[in-house]
mmCIF file of C-alpha atoms in Angstrom:
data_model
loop_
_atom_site.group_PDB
_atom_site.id
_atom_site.type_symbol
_atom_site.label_atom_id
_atom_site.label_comp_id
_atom_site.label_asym_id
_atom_site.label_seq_id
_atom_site.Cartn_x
_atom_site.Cartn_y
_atom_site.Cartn_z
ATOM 1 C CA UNK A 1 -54.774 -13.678 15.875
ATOM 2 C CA UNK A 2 -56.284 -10.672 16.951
ATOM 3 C CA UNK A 3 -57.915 -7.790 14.801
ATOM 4 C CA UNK A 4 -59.725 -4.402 14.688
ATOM 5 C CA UNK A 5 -61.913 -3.713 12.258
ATOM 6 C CA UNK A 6 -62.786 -0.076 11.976
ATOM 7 C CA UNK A 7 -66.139 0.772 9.392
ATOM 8 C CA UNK A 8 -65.461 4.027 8.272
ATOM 9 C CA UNK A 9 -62.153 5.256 6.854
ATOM 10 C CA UNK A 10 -63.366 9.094 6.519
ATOM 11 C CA UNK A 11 -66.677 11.301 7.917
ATOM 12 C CA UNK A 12 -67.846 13.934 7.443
ATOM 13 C CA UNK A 13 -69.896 15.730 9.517
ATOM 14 C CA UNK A 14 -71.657 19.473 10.015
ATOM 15 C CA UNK A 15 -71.546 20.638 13.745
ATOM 16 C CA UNK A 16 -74.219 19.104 16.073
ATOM 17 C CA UNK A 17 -75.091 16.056 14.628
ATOM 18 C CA UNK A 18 -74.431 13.295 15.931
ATOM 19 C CA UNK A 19 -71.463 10.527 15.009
ATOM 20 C CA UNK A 20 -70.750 6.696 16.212
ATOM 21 C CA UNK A 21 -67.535 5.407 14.768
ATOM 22 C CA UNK A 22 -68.133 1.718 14.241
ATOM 23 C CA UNK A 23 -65.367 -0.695 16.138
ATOM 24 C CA UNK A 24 -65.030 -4.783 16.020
ATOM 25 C CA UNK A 25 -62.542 -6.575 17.131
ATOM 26 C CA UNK A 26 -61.616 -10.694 16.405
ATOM 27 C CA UNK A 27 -60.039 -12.274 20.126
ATOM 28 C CA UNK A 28 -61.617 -15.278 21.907
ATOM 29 C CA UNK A 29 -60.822 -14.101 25.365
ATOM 30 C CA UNK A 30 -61.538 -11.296 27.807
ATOM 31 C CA UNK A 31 -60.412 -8.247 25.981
ATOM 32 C CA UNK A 32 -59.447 -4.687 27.008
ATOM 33 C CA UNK A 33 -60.732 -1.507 25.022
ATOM 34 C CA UNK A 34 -59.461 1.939 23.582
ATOM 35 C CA UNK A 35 -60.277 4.642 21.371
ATOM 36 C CA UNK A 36 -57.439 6.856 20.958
ATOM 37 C CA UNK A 37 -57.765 10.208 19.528
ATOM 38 C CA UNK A 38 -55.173 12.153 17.096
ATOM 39 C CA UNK A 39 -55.651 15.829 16.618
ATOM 40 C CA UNK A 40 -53.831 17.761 13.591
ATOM 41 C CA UNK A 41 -49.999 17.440 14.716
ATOM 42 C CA UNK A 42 -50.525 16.092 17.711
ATOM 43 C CA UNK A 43 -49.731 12.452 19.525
ATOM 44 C CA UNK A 44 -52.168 9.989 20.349
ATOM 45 C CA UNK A 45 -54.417 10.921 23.109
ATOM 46 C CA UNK A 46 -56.714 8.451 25.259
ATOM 47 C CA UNK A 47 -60.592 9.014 24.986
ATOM 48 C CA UNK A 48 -61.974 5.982 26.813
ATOM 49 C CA UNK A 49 -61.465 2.822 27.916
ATOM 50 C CA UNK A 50 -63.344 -0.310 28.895
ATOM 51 C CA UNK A 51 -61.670 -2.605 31.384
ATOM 52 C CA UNK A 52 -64.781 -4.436 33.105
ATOM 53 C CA UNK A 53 -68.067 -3.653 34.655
ATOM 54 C CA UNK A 54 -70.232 -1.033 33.559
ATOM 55 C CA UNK A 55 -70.585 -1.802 29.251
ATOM 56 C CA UNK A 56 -71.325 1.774 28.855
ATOM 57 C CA UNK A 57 -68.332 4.034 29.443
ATOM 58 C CA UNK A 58 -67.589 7.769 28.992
ATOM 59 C CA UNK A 59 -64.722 9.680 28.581
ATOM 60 C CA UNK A 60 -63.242 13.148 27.752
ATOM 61 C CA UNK A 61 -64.961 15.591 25.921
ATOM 62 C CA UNK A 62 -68.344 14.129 25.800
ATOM 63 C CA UNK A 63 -67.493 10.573 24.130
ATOM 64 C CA UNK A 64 -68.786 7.845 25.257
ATOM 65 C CA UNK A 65 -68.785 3.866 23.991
ATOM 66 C CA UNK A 66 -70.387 0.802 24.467
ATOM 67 C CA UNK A 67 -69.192 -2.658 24.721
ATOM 68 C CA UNK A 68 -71.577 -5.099 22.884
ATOM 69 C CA UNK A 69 -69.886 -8.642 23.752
ATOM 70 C CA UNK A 70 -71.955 -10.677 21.834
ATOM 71 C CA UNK A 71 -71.438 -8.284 18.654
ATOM 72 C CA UNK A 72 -67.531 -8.138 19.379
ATOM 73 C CA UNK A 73 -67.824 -4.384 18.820
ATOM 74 C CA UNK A 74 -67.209 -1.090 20.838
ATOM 75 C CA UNK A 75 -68.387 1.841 19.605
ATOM 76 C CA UNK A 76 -67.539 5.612 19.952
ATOM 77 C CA UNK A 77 -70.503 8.103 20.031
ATOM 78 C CA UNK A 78 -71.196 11.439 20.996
ATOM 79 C CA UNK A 79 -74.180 13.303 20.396
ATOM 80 C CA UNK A 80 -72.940 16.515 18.837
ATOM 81 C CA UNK A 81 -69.578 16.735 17.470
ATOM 82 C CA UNK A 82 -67.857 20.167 17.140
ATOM 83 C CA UNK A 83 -65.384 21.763 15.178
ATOM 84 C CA UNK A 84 -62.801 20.693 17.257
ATOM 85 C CA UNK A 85 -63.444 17.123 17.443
ATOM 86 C CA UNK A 86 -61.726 16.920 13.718
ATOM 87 C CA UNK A 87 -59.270 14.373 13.835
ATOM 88 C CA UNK A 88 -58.497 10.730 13.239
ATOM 89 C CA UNK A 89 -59.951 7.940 15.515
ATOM 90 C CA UNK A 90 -58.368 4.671 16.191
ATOM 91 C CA UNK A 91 -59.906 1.960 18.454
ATOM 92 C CA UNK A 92 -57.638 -0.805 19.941
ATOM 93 C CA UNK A 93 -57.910 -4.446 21.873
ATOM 94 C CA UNK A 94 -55.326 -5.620 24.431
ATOM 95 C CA UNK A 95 -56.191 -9.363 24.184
ATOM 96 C CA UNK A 96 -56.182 -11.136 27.978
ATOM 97 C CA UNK A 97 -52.758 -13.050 27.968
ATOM 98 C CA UNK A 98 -51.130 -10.636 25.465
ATOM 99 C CA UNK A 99 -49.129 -8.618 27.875
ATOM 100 C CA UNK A 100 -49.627 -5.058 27.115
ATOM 101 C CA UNK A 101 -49.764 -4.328 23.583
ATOM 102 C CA UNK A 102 -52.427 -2.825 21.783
ATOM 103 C CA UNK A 103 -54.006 -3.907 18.059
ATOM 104 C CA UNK A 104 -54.903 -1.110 16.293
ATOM 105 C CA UNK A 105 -57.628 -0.783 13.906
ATOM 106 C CA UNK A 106 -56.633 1.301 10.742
ATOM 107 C CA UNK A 107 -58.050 4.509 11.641
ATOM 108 C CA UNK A 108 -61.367 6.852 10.920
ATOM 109 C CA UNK A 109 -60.920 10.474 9.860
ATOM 110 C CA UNK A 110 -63.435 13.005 11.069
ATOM 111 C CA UNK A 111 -64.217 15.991 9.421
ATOM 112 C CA UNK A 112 -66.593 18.289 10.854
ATOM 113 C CA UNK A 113 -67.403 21.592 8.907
ATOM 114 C CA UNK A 114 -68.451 24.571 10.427
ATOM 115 C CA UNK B 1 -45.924 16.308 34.657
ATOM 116 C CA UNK B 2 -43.186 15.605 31.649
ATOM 117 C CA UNK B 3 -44.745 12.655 29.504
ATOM 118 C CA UNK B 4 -42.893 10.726 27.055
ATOM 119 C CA UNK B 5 -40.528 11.826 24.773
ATOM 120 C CA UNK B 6 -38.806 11.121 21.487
ATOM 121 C CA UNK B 7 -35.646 12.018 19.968
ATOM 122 C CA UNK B 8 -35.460 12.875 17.322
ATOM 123 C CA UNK B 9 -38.881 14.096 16.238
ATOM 124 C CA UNK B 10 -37.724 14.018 12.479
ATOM 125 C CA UNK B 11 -34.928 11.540 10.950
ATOM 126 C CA UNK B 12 -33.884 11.782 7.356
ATOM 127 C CA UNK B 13 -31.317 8.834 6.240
ATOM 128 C CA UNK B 14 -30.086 7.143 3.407
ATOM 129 C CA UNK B 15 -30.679 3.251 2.271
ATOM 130 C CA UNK B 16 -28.577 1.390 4.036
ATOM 131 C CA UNK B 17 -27.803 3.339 6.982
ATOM 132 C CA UNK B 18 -28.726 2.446 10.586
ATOM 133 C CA UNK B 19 -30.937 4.579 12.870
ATOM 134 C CA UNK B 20 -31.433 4.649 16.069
ATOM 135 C CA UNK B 21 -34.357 6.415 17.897
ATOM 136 C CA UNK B 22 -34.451 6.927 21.329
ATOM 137 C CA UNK B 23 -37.451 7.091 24.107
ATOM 138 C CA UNK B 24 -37.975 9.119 27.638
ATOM 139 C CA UNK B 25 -40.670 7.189 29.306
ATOM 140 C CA UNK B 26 -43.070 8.758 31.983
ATOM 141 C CA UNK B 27 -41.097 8.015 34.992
ATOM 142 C CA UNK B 28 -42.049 5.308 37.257
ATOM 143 C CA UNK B 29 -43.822 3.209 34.372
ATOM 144 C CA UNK B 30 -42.934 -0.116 33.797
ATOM 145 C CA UNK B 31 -44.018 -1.158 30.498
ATOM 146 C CA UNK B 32 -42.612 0.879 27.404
ATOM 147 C CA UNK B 33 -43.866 -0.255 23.752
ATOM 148 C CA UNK B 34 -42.923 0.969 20.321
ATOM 149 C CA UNK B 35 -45.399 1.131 17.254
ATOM 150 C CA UNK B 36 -44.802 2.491 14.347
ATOM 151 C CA UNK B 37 -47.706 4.175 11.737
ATOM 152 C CA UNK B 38 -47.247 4.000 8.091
ATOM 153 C CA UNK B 39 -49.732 5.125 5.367
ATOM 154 C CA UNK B 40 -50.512 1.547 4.328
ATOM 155 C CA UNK B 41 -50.287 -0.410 7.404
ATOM 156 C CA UNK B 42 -51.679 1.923 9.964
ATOM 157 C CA UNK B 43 -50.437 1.812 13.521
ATOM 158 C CA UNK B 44 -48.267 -1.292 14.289
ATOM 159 C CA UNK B 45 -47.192 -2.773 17.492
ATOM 160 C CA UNK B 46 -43.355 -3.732 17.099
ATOM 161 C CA UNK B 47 -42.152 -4.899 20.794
ATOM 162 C CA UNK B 48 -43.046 -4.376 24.449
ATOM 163 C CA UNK B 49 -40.827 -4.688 27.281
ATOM 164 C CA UNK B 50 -42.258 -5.003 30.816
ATOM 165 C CA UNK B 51 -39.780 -4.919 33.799
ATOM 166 C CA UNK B 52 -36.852 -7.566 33.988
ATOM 167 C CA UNK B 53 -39.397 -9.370 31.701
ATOM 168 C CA UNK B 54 -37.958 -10.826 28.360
ATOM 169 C CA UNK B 55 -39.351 -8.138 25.415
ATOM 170 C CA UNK B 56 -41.799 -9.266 23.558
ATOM 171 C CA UNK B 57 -40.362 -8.987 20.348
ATOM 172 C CA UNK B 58 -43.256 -10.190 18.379
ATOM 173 C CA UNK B 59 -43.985 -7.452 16.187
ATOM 174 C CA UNK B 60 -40.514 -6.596 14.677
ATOM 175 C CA UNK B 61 -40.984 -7.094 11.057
ATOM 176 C CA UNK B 62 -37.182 -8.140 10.477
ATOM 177 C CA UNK B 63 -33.932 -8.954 11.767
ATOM 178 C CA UNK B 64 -32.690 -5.724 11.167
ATOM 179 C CA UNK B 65 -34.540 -4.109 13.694
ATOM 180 C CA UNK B 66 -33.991 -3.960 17.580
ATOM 181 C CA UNK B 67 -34.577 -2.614 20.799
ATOM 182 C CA UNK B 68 -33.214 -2.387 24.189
ATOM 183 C CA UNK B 69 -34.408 -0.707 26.861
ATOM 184 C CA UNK B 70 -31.624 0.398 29.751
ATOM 185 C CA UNK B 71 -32.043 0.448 33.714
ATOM 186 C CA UNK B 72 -35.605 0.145 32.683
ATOM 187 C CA UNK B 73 -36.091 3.356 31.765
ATOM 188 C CA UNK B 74 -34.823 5.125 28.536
ATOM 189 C CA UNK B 75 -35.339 2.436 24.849
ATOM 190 C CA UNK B 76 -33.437 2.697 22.096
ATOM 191 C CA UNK B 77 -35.056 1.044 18.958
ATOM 192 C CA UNK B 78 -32.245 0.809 16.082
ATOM 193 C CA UNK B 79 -32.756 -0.238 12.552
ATOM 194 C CA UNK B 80 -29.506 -1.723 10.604
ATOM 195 C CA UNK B 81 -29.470 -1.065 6.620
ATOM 196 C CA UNK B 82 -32.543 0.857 6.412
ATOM 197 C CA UNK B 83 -35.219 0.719 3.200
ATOM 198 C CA UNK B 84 -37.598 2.641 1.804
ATOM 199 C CA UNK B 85 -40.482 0.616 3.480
ATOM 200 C CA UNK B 86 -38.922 1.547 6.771
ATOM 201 C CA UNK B 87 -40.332 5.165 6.079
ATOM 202 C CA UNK B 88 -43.059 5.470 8.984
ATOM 203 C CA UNK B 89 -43.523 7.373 12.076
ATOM 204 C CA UNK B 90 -42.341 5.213 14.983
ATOM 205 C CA UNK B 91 -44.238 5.968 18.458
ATOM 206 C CA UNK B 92 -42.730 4.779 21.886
ATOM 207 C CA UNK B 93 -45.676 4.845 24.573
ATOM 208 C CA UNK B 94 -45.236 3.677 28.479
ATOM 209 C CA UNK B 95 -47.772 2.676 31.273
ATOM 210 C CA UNK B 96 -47.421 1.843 34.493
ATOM 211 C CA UNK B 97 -47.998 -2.272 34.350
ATOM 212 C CA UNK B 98 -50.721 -2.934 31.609
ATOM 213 C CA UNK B 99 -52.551 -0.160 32.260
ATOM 214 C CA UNK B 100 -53.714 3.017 29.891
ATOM 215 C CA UNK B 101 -50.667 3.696 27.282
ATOM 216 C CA UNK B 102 -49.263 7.123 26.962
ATOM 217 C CA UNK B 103 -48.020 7.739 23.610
ATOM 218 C CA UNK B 104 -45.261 10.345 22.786
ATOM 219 C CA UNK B 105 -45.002 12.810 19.638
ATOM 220 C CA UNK B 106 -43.072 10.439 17.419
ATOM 221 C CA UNK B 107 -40.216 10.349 15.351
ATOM 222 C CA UNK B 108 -40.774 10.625 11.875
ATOM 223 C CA UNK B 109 -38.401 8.688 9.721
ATOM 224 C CA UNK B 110 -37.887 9.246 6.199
ATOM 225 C CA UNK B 111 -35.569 6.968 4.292
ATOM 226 C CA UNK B 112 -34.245 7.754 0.728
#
């Protein structure tokens, strides 16, 4: 069965340093990748996504991630987090074969103070 | 352009009574899943339907829940004699194939 495994359940951060949420994920085949973002009373919001080709993607806001196949991971960085970037953090696998659906991994709350 | 959306955004019911929860996909997108995210289980995948495809109902954790999903467009998920553990907010998202998911706001369901 598939899983996500995400490190850190809560972090906290001061503005400008610099984060990586840790991501693994347990399928044997080809795999698709996610992070999702949640701001405060919001809906889930796409950051990136890894599909094929280049390991090293980007996305919105200045998040990027890298796919490590031999470590089964994929994970979110960005150099200098802001205020803004509080919120939770969920990365997800759609498994090759498994249709659509997405396998969440339980979540990592960022704080970043002022 | 509209995105998805979910009726109602909050839901307050008694044990035992049924629910039903209804989702606006983005039009034109032929997959539509629901999830649901709960405090202890975190964000679950509950069924998928893709075209004329049979739903993949893999994720429903009983026989009292449901879903159909009419002229392949608008999904109703319904649960029958609701609990306590049902309490959750349950997310429809769509995408066009397999492609990136677009989730809605939710509806929150509280069951006393």
């Amino acid at each position: 069965a598939q899983s996500v495994s995400q490190h850190n359940h809560h972090v906290i951060l001061s503005e400008a340093a610099s984060l990586e949420l840790g991501c693994n994920y347990s399928y044997g085949g080809t795999v698709n990748l996610f992070w999702y973002v949640q701001y405060p009373g919001q809906h889930l919001q796409l950051l990136l996504k890894y599909f094929s080709g280049d390991p090293l993607v980007k996305g919105i806001k200045g998040f990027e991630a890298e796919f490590i196949k031999s470590k089964f991971s994929f994970n979110l960085r960005k150099p200098a987090v802001q205020w803004s970037d509080t919120a939770e953090y969920f990365c997800a696998v759609n498994g090759e074969g498994q249709g659509g659906k997405l396998i969440f991994g339980q979540g990592t709350e960022l704080s970043v103070k002022p | 352009g509209a995105g998805v959306s979910q009726s109602p955004s909050n839901k307050v019911t008694e044990k035992g009574k049924d629910v039903e929860l209804r989702c606006d996909p983005i039009s034109g997108h032929t997959a539509l899943y629901w999830y649901r995210q709960s405090l202890g289980q975190g964000l679950e995948f509950l069924i998928y339907f893709q075209g004329n495809s049979a739903p993949d109902k893999s994720g429903l954790p009983s026989d009292r829940f449901s879903a159909e999903r009419t002229g392949g467009s608008v999904s109703t998920l319904t649960i029958q004699r609701t609990q306590q553990e049902d309490s959750a907010v349950y997310l429809c998202a769509s995408s066009f194939r397999a492609d990136t998911q677009y989730f809605g706001p939710g509806t929150r369901l509280t069951v006393l």
